[in-house]
XYZ file of C-alpha atoms in Angstrom:
447
model
C 1.135 -11.197 -10.696
C 2.747 -7.843 -11.619
C 0.503 -4.908 -12.337
C -0.203 -4.884 -16.060
C 0.588 -1.297 -16.820
C 3.055 0.422 -19.092
C 5.979 2.581 -17.981
C 5.787 6.280 -18.709
C 8.261 6.045 -21.554
C 6.043 3.529 -23.292
C 3.112 5.478 -24.672
C 2.746 3.950 -28.096
C -0.053 1.526 -27.318
C -2.190 4.100 -25.512
C -2.883 1.583 -22.776
C -1.713 3.440 -19.692
C 0.893 5.640 -18.127
C 1.620 4.162 -14.692
C 4.461 1.979 -13.490
C 3.733 -1.661 -12.743
C 5.612 -3.785 -10.253
C 9.060 -4.620 -11.569
C 8.758 -2.441 -14.651
C 11.933 -0.551 -15.471
C 12.448 1.880 -18.317
C 15.466 4.111 -18.757
C 15.308 6.586 -21.617
C 12.964 6.407 -24.579
C 12.410 3.791 -27.240
C 11.745 4.308 -30.897
C 8.526 2.798 -32.197
C 10.497 0.067 -33.974
C 12.498 -0.669 -30.794
C 9.178 -1.084 -28.996
C 8.086 -3.838 -31.350
C 5.823 -1.982 -33.787
C 6.105 -3.159 -37.406
C 4.143 -1.677 -40.341
C 1.550 -3.919 -41.959
C 1.019 -1.324 -44.661
C 4.295 0.383 -45.620
C 2.688 3.504 -47.076
C 4.122 2.899 -50.548
C 2.769 -0.369 -51.958
C 0.729 -3.421 -51.023
C 3.638 -5.765 -50.310
C 2.547 -8.541 -47.947
C -1.170 -7.974 -48.651
C -3.858 -9.475 -50.875
C -7.475 -8.563 -51.632
C -10.694 -10.512 -51.949
C -13.804 -8.785 -53.208
C -17.393 -9.902 -52.764
C -18.265 -13.008 -54.798
C -14.695 -13.212 -56.124
C -11.604 -15.223 -55.303
C -8.355 -14.030 -53.749
C -6.175 -11.852 -55.982
C -2.454 -11.450 -55.359
C -2.638 -8.190 -57.311
C -4.689 -5.954 -55.064
C -8.043 -4.891 -56.520
C -8.211 -1.304 -57.847
C -10.897 -0.571 -55.246
C -7.938 -0.164 -52.889
C -5.511 2.607 -53.835
C -2.685 4.499 -52.165
C -2.552 8.266 -51.729
C -0.383 10.265 -49.334
C 0.684 7.054 -47.509
C -2.964 6.170 -46.911
C -5.110 3.312 -48.187
C -8.141 4.731 -49.978
C -11.194 2.516 -50.393
C -13.477 3.386 -53.292
C -17.194 4.111 -52.868
C -19.497 1.130 -53.509
C -16.615 -1.373 -53.208
C -17.137 -4.576 -51.241
C -14.455 -6.919 -49.935
C -11.366 -6.869 -47.754
C -7.631 -6.215 -47.899
C -5.738 -8.726 -45.763
C -2.273 -9.801 -44.661
C -0.591 -12.818 -46.159
C 0.884 -13.555 -42.775
C -1.084 -15.301 -40.032
C -1.001 -13.783 -36.520
C -2.105 -15.022 -33.107
C -0.808 -12.828 -30.245
C -0.465 -9.112 -30.888
C -1.645 -5.548 -30.709
C -2.795 -4.122 -34.025
C -3.390 -0.458 -34.699
C -5.081 1.290 -37.590
C -6.366 4.851 -38.035
C -9.507 5.317 -40.124
C -11.615 8.180 -41.442
C -14.603 8.246 -43.774
C -14.637 10.248 -46.976
C -17.442 12.271 -48.526
C -19.234 9.321 -50.140
C -20.631 6.985 -47.523
C -23.419 4.476 -47.047
C -25.655 5.556 -44.163
C -23.362 6.784 -41.386
C -20.344 4.965 -42.852
C -19.518 1.303 -42.647
C -16.187 -0.539 -42.375
C -14.316 -2.728 -39.932
C -11.062 -4.286 -38.807
C -11.098 -8.053 -39.337
C -8.992 -10.463 -37.304
C -8.699 -14.260 -37.144
C -9.475 -14.154 -40.880
C -9.736 -17.587 -42.543
C -10.235 -17.179 -46.289
C -10.084 -20.946 -46.804
C -13.452 -21.393 -45.074
C -16.720 -20.783 -46.970
C -17.786 -17.160 -46.768
C -20.995 -15.798 -45.317
C -23.228 -14.937 -48.286
C -20.142 -15.314 -50.501
C -18.999 -11.987 -49.097
C -17.559 -12.059 -45.598
C -14.756 -14.480 -44.564
C -14.801 -16.441 -41.343
C -13.413 -13.891 -38.903
C -14.213 -11.446 -36.145
C -15.100 -7.873 -37.072
C -14.046 -5.029 -34.805
C -16.670 -2.593 -36.040
C -15.886 0.921 -37.327
C -19.426 2.097 -38.019
C -20.729 5.089 -36.092
C -22.044 4.730 -33.359
C -20.947 1.089 -33.255
C -17.165 1.640 -33.218
C -15.540 -1.210 -31.335
C -18.566 -3.517 -31.310
C -18.027 -7.236 -31.800
C -19.393 -8.992 -34.887
C -19.164 -12.771 -35.260
C -18.785 -14.015 -38.846
C -19.271 -17.641 -39.843
C -19.877 -19.219 -36.450
C -17.012 -17.717 -34.468
C -18.230 -18.123 -30.891
C -16.997 -16.155 -27.860
C -17.836 -15.229 -24.272
C -18.307 -11.571 -23.326
C -19.134 -10.000 -19.927
C -22.685 -8.659 -20.232
C -25.187 -6.564 -18.319
C -27.833 -8.279 -16.200
C -30.660 -6.769 -18.250
C -29.147 -7.215 -21.742
C -27.695 -10.493 -22.931
C -25.923 -8.813 -25.872
C -24.652 -5.695 -24.053
C -21.001 -5.629 -23.025
C -20.621 -4.548 -19.398
C -17.068 -3.892 -18.127
C -16.326 -5.869 -14.964
C -19.471 -7.966 -15.116
C -19.232 -11.547 -13.835
C -22.104 -12.604 -16.088
C -20.917 -13.979 -19.429
C -22.905 -13.882 -22.635
C -22.284 -16.266 -25.534
C -22.252 -14.949 -29.085
C -25.032 -16.380 -31.311
C -22.591 -17.515 -34.045
C -24.731 -16.245 -36.917
C -23.241 -12.896 -37.797
C -24.884 -11.114 -34.888
C -23.080 -8.764 -32.555
C -22.503 -7.508 -29.057
C -23.049 -3.818 -28.375
C -20.878 -1.675 -26.142
C -23.727 -1.023 -23.707
C -23.235 2.036 -21.565
C -19.635 2.812 -22.523
C -19.244 6.277 -24.091
C -19.199 6.568 -27.893
C -15.624 7.611 -28.753
C -16.153 8.081 -32.502
C -15.035 11.435 -33.985
C -16.800 12.813 -37.054
C -14.644 14.103 -39.921
C -11.465 13.163 -38.119
C -9.070 10.253 -37.775
C -10.138 7.585 -35.314
C -7.477 5.365 -33.718
C -8.333 1.704 -33.271
C -6.084 -0.561 -31.179
C -7.069 -4.203 -30.821
C -5.221 -6.601 -28.528
C -5.492 -10.335 -29.218
C -4.116 -13.165 -27.082
C -4.716 -16.125 -29.388
C -7.945 -17.949 -28.571
C -7.909 -16.702 -24.978
C -8.907 -13.046 -25.091
C -9.267 -9.836 -27.066
C -9.864 -6.153 -26.392
C -11.281 -3.516 -28.747
C -10.165 0.060 -28.005
C -11.241 3.132 -29.991
C -9.660 6.529 -29.309
C -8.494 5.287 -25.912
C -11.916 3.941 -24.830
C -12.327 0.191 -24.256
C -15.414 -0.834 -26.225
C -15.277 -4.615 -25.931
C -13.558 -7.439 -24.050
C -13.801 -10.889 -25.592
C -12.868 -14.329 -24.230
C -12.604 -17.944 -25.400
C -12.665 -17.680 -29.201
C -13.863 -20.976 -30.679
C -15.615 -22.516 -33.687
C -17.920 -25.537 -33.987
C -16.256 -28.915 -34.403
C -19.198 -31.288 -34.599
C -22.401 -31.555 -32.627
C -22.016 -29.755 -29.324
C -18.254 -29.557 -29.732
C -15.907 -26.651 -30.313
C -12.241 -26.125 -31.105
C -10.189 -23.080 -30.081
C -9.926 -20.412 -32.762
C -6.783 -18.472 -31.999
C -5.112 -17.298 -35.190
C -5.703 -15.883 -38.635
C -4.926 -13.070 -40.991
C -5.703 -9.399 -40.406
C -7.842 -7.334 -42.751
C -9.560 -3.998 -43.313
C -12.939 -3.876 -44.973
C -14.552 -2.237 -47.958
C -18.293 -2.121 -47.225
C -19.610 0.443 -49.667
C -18.387 3.619 -47.990
C -15.400 5.702 -49.021
C -12.903 5.242 -46.204
C -9.200 5.903 -45.622
C -6.793 3.839 -43.517
C -3.327 4.804 -42.292
C -0.754 3.754 -39.663
C -1.761 0.111 -39.978
C 0.842 -1.644 -37.862
C 1.305 -4.552 -35.501
C 3.225 -5.375 -32.339
C 3.505 -9.127 -31.834
C 3.479 -10.500 -28.290
C 5.118 -13.695 -27.087
C 2.380 -16.240 -26.283
C 3.804 -16.832 -22.791
C 4.175 -13.160 -21.913
C 2.183 -12.137 -18.823
C 1.531 -8.703 -20.325
C -0.198 -7.648 -23.527
C 2.610 -5.643 -25.032
C 6.054 -6.296 -26.469
C 8.641 -6.949 -23.755
C 12.319 -6.525 -24.412
C 15.794 -5.624 -23.257
C 17.900 -3.123 -25.179
C 21.664 -3.118 -24.578
C 23.038 0.437 -24.600
C 26.680 -0.067 -23.663
C 29.031 -1.527 -24.566
C 27.348 -2.087 -27.900
C 29.752 -1.276 -30.721
C 33.229 0.157 -31.298
C 34.101 -0.142 -27.621
C 36.944 -2.135 -26.186
C 36.741 -4.807 -23.516
C 39.975 -4.879 -21.530
C 40.837 -8.093 -19.680
C 41.065 -7.494 -15.941
C 39.211 -4.187 -16.135
C 35.674 -3.317 -15.047
C 33.126 -2.658 -17.766
C 29.890 -0.808 -16.994
C 27.059 -2.629 -18.787
C 23.963 -0.472 -19.270
C 20.564 -1.352 -20.711
C 16.904 -0.351 -20.958
C 13.833 -2.546 -20.766
C 10.101 -2.655 -21.333
C 8.133 -5.101 -19.239
C 7.568 -6.420 -15.713
C 10.967 -8.146 -15.482
C 12.497 -7.839 -12.020
C 15.788 -9.415 -13.073
C 17.950 -9.839 -16.157
C 20.386 -12.461 -17.392
C 23.733 -11.106 -18.631
C 26.184 -13.187 -20.669
C 29.339 -12.836 -22.735
C 30.331 -14.849 -25.799
C 33.962 -15.777 -26.353
C 35.681 -18.545 -28.299
C 32.397 -20.080 -29.445
C 30.576 -20.269 -26.099
C 28.093 -18.171 -24.109
C 29.121 -17.706 -20.473
C 27.168 -16.255 -17.567
C 28.139 -12.872 -16.204
C 25.049 -12.827 -13.991
C 22.291 -15.437 -14.182
C 19.895 -13.084 -12.399
C 20.954 -9.464 -11.938
C 18.512 -6.792 -10.692
C 16.811 -5.144 -13.654
C 17.955 -1.664 -12.706
C 19.738 -0.821 -15.971
C 23.354 -1.141 -14.855
C 25.884 -3.835 -13.948
C 29.635 -3.627 -13.255
C 31.360 -6.570 -14.970
C 34.846 -7.600 -13.928
C 36.270 -8.877 -17.217
C 38.209 -12.161 -16.853
C 41.946 -11.448 -16.915
C 42.761 -14.086 -19.522
C 40.054 -13.159 -22.004
C 41.255 -12.882 -25.608
C 39.709 -12.381 -29.016
C 36.383 -10.799 -29.888
C 33.625 -10.717 -27.268
C 29.839 -10.263 -27.493
C 27.515 -9.287 -24.675
C 23.869 -10.335 -24.368
C 21.079 -9.385 -21.999
C 17.948 -11.524 -21.850
C 15.198 -12.828 -19.621
C 16.105 -15.037 -16.681
C 15.152 -18.711 -16.560
C 11.408 -19.026 -17.083
C 11.116 -15.628 -18.790
C 12.045 -16.617 -22.324
C 9.128 -14.447 -23.537
C 11.358 -11.391 -23.213
C 13.144 -10.308 -26.398
C 16.907 -10.290 -25.830
C 19.541 -7.968 -27.250
C 23.244 -8.335 -27.847
C 26.242 -6.239 -28.811
C 28.352 -6.425 -31.899
C 31.680 -8.231 -31.639
C 33.852 -6.169 -29.290
C 37.650 -6.405 -29.458
C 39.623 -7.080 -26.306
C 42.650 -5.081 -25.145
C 42.108 -2.005 -27.314
C 41.714 1.453 -25.897
C 43.330 3.952 -23.621
C 41.680 3.004 -20.346
C 43.687 3.001 -17.137
C 44.206 -0.247 -15.253
C 46.019 0.090 -11.923
C 49.381 -1.710 -11.819
C 48.870 -3.342 -15.208
C 51.361 -1.241 -17.202
C 50.060 -2.457 -20.559
C 50.629 -1.318 -24.090
C 47.674 -1.962 -26.390
C 48.079 -2.310 -30.119
C 45.335 -0.257 -31.762
C 42.851 -2.187 -33.885
C 44.332 -5.568 -32.872
C 43.250 -8.175 -30.360
C 46.639 -8.094 -28.623
C 48.451 -6.339 -25.816
C 51.749 -6.657 -24.011
C 52.527 -5.992 -20.367
C 55.689 -5.962 -18.296
C 53.603 -5.970 -15.110
C 55.663 -3.316 -13.297
C 56.662 0.349 -13.688
C 58.896 1.282 -16.613
C 60.915 4.307 -17.679
C 60.624 3.827 -21.436
C 59.041 1.694 -24.134
C 60.823 1.349 -27.466
C 59.339 -0.244 -30.572
C 61.644 -1.507 -33.316
C 60.910 -3.109 -36.653
C 62.282 -6.469 -37.835
C 65.515 -4.772 -38.982
C 66.090 -3.352 -35.513
C 65.306 0.228 -36.537
C 63.807 2.287 -33.699
C 60.478 3.596 -34.949
C 58.509 4.590 -31.809
C 59.331 5.677 -28.260
C 57.140 6.227 -25.207
C 58.816 8.176 -22.409
C 58.527 8.098 -18.610
C 55.593 10.532 -18.638
C 53.403 7.504 -19.450
C 54.755 5.369 -16.632
C 52.041 3.744 -14.547
C 49.281 4.052 -17.139
C 48.048 1.991 -20.025
C 49.094 3.353 -23.374
C 47.949 2.665 -26.893
C 50.224 2.383 -29.881
C 48.255 3.841 -32.782
C 50.592 2.103 -35.305
C 52.373 5.337 -36.121
C 56.110 5.979 -35.931
C 57.807 8.928 -34.208
C 57.094 11.129 -37.234
C 53.382 10.322 -37.213
C 53.489 8.070 -40.276
C 51.593 4.757 -40.220
C 53.888 1.736 -40.064
C 53.745 -1.164 -42.469
C 52.581 -4.613 -41.548
C 55.105 -7.063 -40.187
C 56.937 -8.147 -37.041
C 57.752 -5.535 -34.385
C 59.642 -5.772 -31.099
C 58.359 -3.874 -28.054
C 60.906 -3.369 -25.263
C 60.043 -2.209 -21.736
C 62.962 -0.730 -19.739
C 63.474 0.276 -16.108
C 67.004 1.023 -14.849
C 69.049 -1.917 -16.136
C 66.108 -4.279 -16.544
C 64.509 -4.910 -19.909
C 61.918 -7.190 -21.419
C 61.085 -7.508 -25.112
C 57.854 -8.784 -26.718
C 57.332 -9.716 -30.336
C 54.056 -8.751 -32.036
C 52.710 -9.191 -35.526
C 51.029 -6.096 -36.973
C 48.766 -5.903 -39.995
C 47.843 -2.512 -41.438
C 44.636 -0.844 -40.147
């Protein structure tokens, strides 16, 4: 299995800076390109709802939650949670939090995941869920709410103390109790923003990270399903808590992960070239370039023409570059796509816009073509020429290319010899060499 580590250009998840086997990254990625999507947009509560203690869900978010300076502000003495309308299962979620001046004790709040507001609440307050604790010094501790049961590696001398790397597994008591972070250092920062990143792989596993320190690893999420029986518990909404203290949240965002991905971050290809406004010339060589995030050793490259996707390379080395020999008879608009190879459908693909064929001023040895700018058409005599004359339907000479262009591809920009744009209609293009001539008829529509 490839090393599960991020490339150096991928720093957003704060999970590492080394290269894993097969990981390739060329250039940087924006946060959006890397899969991060805002949960809270900084302006309004679109996509969110609230539920306060001893109350039902409200589509209009309770006034206890307000927005100031692109931050969610939670009022003092408020109790409840602000949650997503969307259900998630495999993802990384990030949120920054900081307590205000009015707090209860040392401050109390939490990130909730696997939230199920349809299930009866604990004490008519807390929904069935898991709480990734934000209280000092408990940041990152695991709290089970309403019988969510898990396995956690624990120390030999403490059945509720998380111990990284331990082979001994402790089982959560299912009654709202918690697991502590044992001997791991307390990463909480007073009077400053704390960054929480939680990684969830459905019912299989979870990791709580605070300010870059792993505070909890969780496995086998499940809930009771009859006497002595359990059912996997692998999805739910996401929420942030109001538990009496004044607290602020910002940068609440999510990066969803394909369930079959072998790594716990968003994997993707990004096609750099040709992507838009670039010609694809039949018979020529096109340099395809891309970037990627993930452990993919190979990439699948395809082109779309006349309604069908066709393989360029079913499994090319994922090194960021491929020289494609464009089929000589290719016509019409073309799209390119780069994706995961067979069995790696968990990789997000990327494709170009529709690219015209036979437009441009690129040289093609021994092709002697004239391209019509902005049109999916070209003409070629296939041998050297001394002149090219273009006449309109009345036979009037409107454009001439002289021998200085012999041996190269040329582009007619739809202007006449005075530089004026021609009108749409039928035009005749004549190649000449000594006493030999050949004329082609083309239909031109205005640009």
